[in-house]
Short mmCIF file of C-alpha atoms and ligand atoms in Angstrom, two decimals:
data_model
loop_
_atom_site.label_atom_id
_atom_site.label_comp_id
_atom_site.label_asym_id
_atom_site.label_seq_id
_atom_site.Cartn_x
_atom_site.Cartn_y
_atom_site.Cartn_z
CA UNK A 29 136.43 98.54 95.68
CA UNK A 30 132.64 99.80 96.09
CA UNK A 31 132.70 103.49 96.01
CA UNK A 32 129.07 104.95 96.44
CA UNK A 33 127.26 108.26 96.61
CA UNK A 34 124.91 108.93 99.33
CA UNK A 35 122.87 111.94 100.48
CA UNK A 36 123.23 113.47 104.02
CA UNK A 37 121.28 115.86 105.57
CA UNK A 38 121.88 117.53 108.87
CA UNK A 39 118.44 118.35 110.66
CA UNK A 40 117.05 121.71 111.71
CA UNK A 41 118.03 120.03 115.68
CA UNK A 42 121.65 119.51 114.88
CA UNK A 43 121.99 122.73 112.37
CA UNK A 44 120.61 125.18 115.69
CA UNK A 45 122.81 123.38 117.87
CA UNK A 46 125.76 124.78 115.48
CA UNK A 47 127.40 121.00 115.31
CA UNK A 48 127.83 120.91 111.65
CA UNK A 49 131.45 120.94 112.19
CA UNK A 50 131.62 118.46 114.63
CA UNK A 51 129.49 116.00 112.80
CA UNK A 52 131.55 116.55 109.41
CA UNK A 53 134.50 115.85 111.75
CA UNK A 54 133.00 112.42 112.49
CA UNK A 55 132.50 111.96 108.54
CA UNK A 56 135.53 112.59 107.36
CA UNK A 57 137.21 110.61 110.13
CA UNK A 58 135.58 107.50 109.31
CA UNK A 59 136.85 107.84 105.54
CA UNK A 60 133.85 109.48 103.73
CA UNK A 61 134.05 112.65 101.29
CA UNK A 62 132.00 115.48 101.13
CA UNK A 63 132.16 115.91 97.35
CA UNK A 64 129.02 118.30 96.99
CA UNK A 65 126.85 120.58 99.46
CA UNK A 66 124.65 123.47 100.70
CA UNK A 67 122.39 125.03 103.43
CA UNK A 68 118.64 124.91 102.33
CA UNK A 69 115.33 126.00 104.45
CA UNK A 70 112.83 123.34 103.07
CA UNK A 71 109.57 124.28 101.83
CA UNK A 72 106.52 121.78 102.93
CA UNK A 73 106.16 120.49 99.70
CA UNK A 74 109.94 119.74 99.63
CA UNK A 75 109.88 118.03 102.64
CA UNK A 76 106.96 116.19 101.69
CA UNK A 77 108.12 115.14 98.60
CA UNK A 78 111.67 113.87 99.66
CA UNK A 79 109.70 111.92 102.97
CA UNK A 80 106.94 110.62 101.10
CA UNK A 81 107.59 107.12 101.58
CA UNK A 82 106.24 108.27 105.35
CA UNK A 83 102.93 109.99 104.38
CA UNK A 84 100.74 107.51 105.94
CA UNK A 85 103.28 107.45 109.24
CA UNK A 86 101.20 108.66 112.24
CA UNK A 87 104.34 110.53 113.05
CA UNK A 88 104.43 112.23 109.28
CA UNK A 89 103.33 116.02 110.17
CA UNK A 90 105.42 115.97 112.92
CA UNK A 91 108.52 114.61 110.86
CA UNK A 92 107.93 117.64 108.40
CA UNK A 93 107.12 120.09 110.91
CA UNK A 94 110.09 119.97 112.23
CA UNK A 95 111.98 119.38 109.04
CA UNK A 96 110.85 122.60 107.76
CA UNK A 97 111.47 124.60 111.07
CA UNK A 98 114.82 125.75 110.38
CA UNK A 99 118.00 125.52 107.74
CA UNK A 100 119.20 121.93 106.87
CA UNK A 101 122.95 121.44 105.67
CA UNK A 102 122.53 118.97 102.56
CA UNK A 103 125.41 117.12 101.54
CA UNK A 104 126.70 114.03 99.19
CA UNK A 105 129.27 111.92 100.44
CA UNK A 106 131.55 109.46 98.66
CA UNK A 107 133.59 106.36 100.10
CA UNK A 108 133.63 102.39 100.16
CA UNK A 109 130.52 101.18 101.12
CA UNK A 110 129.35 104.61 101.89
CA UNK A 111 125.33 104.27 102.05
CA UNK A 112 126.15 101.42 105.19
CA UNK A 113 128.92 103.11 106.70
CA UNK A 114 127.28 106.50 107.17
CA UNK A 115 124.03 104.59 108.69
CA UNK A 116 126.53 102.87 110.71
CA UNK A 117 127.83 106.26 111.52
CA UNK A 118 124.70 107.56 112.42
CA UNK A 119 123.47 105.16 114.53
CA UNK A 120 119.51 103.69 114.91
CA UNK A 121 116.31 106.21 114.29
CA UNK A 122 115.74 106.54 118.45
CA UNK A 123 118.98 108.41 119.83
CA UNK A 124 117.96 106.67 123.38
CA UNK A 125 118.62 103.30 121.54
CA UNK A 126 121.52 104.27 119.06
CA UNK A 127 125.18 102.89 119.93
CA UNK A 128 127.06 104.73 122.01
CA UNK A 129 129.61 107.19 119.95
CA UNK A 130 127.35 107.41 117.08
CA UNK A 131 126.09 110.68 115.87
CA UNK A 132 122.58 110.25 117.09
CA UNK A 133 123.63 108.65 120.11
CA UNK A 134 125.53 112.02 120.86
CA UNK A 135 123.55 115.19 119.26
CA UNK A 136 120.04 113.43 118.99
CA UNK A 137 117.33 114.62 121.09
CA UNK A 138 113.93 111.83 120.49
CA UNK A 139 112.53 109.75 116.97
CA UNK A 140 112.15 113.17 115.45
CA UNK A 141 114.62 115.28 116.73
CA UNK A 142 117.31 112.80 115.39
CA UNK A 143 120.21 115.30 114.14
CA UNK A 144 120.64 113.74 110.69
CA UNK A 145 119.61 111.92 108.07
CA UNK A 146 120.97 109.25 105.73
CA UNK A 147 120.03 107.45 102.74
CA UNK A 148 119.55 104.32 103.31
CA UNK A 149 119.54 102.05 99.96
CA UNK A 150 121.32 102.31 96.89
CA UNK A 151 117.72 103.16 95.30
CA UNK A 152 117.30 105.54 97.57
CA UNK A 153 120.77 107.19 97.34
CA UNK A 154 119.73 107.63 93.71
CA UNK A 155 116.50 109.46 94.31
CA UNK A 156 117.67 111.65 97.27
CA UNK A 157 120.95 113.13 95.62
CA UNK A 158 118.97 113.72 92.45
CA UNK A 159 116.44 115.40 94.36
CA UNK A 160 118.74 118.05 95.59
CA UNK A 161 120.86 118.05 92.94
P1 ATP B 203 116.13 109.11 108.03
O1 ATP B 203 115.29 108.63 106.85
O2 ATP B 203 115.79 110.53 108.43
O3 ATP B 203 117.59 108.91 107.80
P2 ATP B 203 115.68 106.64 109.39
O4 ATP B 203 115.92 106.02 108.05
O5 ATP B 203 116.53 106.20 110.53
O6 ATP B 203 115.77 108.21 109.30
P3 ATP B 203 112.86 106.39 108.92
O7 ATP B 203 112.06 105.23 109.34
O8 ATP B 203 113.22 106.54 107.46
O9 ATP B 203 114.17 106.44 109.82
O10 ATP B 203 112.10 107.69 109.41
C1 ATP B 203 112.35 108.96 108.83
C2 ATP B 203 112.35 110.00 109.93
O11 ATP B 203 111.03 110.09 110.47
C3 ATP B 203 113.24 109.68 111.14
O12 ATP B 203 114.58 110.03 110.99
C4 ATP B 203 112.58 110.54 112.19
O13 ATP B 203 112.97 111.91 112.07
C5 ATP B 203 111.10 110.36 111.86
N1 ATP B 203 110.55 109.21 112.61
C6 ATP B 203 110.73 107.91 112.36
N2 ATP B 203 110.10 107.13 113.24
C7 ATP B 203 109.48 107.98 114.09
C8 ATP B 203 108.65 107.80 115.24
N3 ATP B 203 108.33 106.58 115.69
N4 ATP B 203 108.20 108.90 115.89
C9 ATP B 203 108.51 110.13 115.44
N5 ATP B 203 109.29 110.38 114.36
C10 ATP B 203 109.78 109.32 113.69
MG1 MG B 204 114.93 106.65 106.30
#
């Protein structure tokens, strides 16, 4: 059995909307473990840093405007497959696109305002949970 690590962070959008609950529900339901977390306010530089695969993204200051605009709940989660099923869970960048029932489907508001993010490579799993961690 493939059991993974990957980092989840739920956005300054999703944190104001006080849905951390009700996304952690989804989580857990589909078989993934919160096995580490906390609330953070990122710093530019923070944000930066853990998005700088974007910094030449037209849409870069916006991303970390808004990533920096409020407190972010930061967690690790653990399961079979986990880095692919939490994507899955999350559903595709655009909420106006993603799958019905998915998380950004249902507490997304546009390509920014996406309610939560997910790592999406084992590489990247790597980076992002040592980051915060
Ligand atoms: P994340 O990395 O946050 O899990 P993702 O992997 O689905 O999201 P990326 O392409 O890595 O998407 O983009 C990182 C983040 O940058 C997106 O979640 C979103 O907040 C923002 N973003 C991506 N594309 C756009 C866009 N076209 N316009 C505005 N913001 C965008
Ligand atoms: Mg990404």
């Amino acid at each position: 059995m493939k059991t993974e690590h990957t980092l989840s962070i739920i956005k300054p959008d999703a944190v104001a909307k006080n849905v951390i609950g009700a996304i952690i529900n989804r989580l857990e339901t589909s078989g993934l473990m919160i096995v580490n977390a906390k609330i953070l306010q990122l710093t530019s530089i923070q944000a930066s840093e853990f998005y700088a695969a974007h910094q030449n993204k037209f849409f870069f200051n916006e991303l970390i405007n808004f990533m920096i605009s409020g407190p972010i709940f930061i967690q690790i989660l653990k399961g079979y497959q986990a880095i692919k099923k939490n994507r899955e869970i999350m559903g595709a960048t655009d909420p106006t696109v993603a799958l019905s029932g998915t998380i950004r489907s249902d507490y997304g508001y546009n390509c920014t305002k996406n309610a939560i993010h997910g790592s999406d490579s084992k590489k990247s799993a790597i980076r992002e949970i040592s980051y915060f961690f």
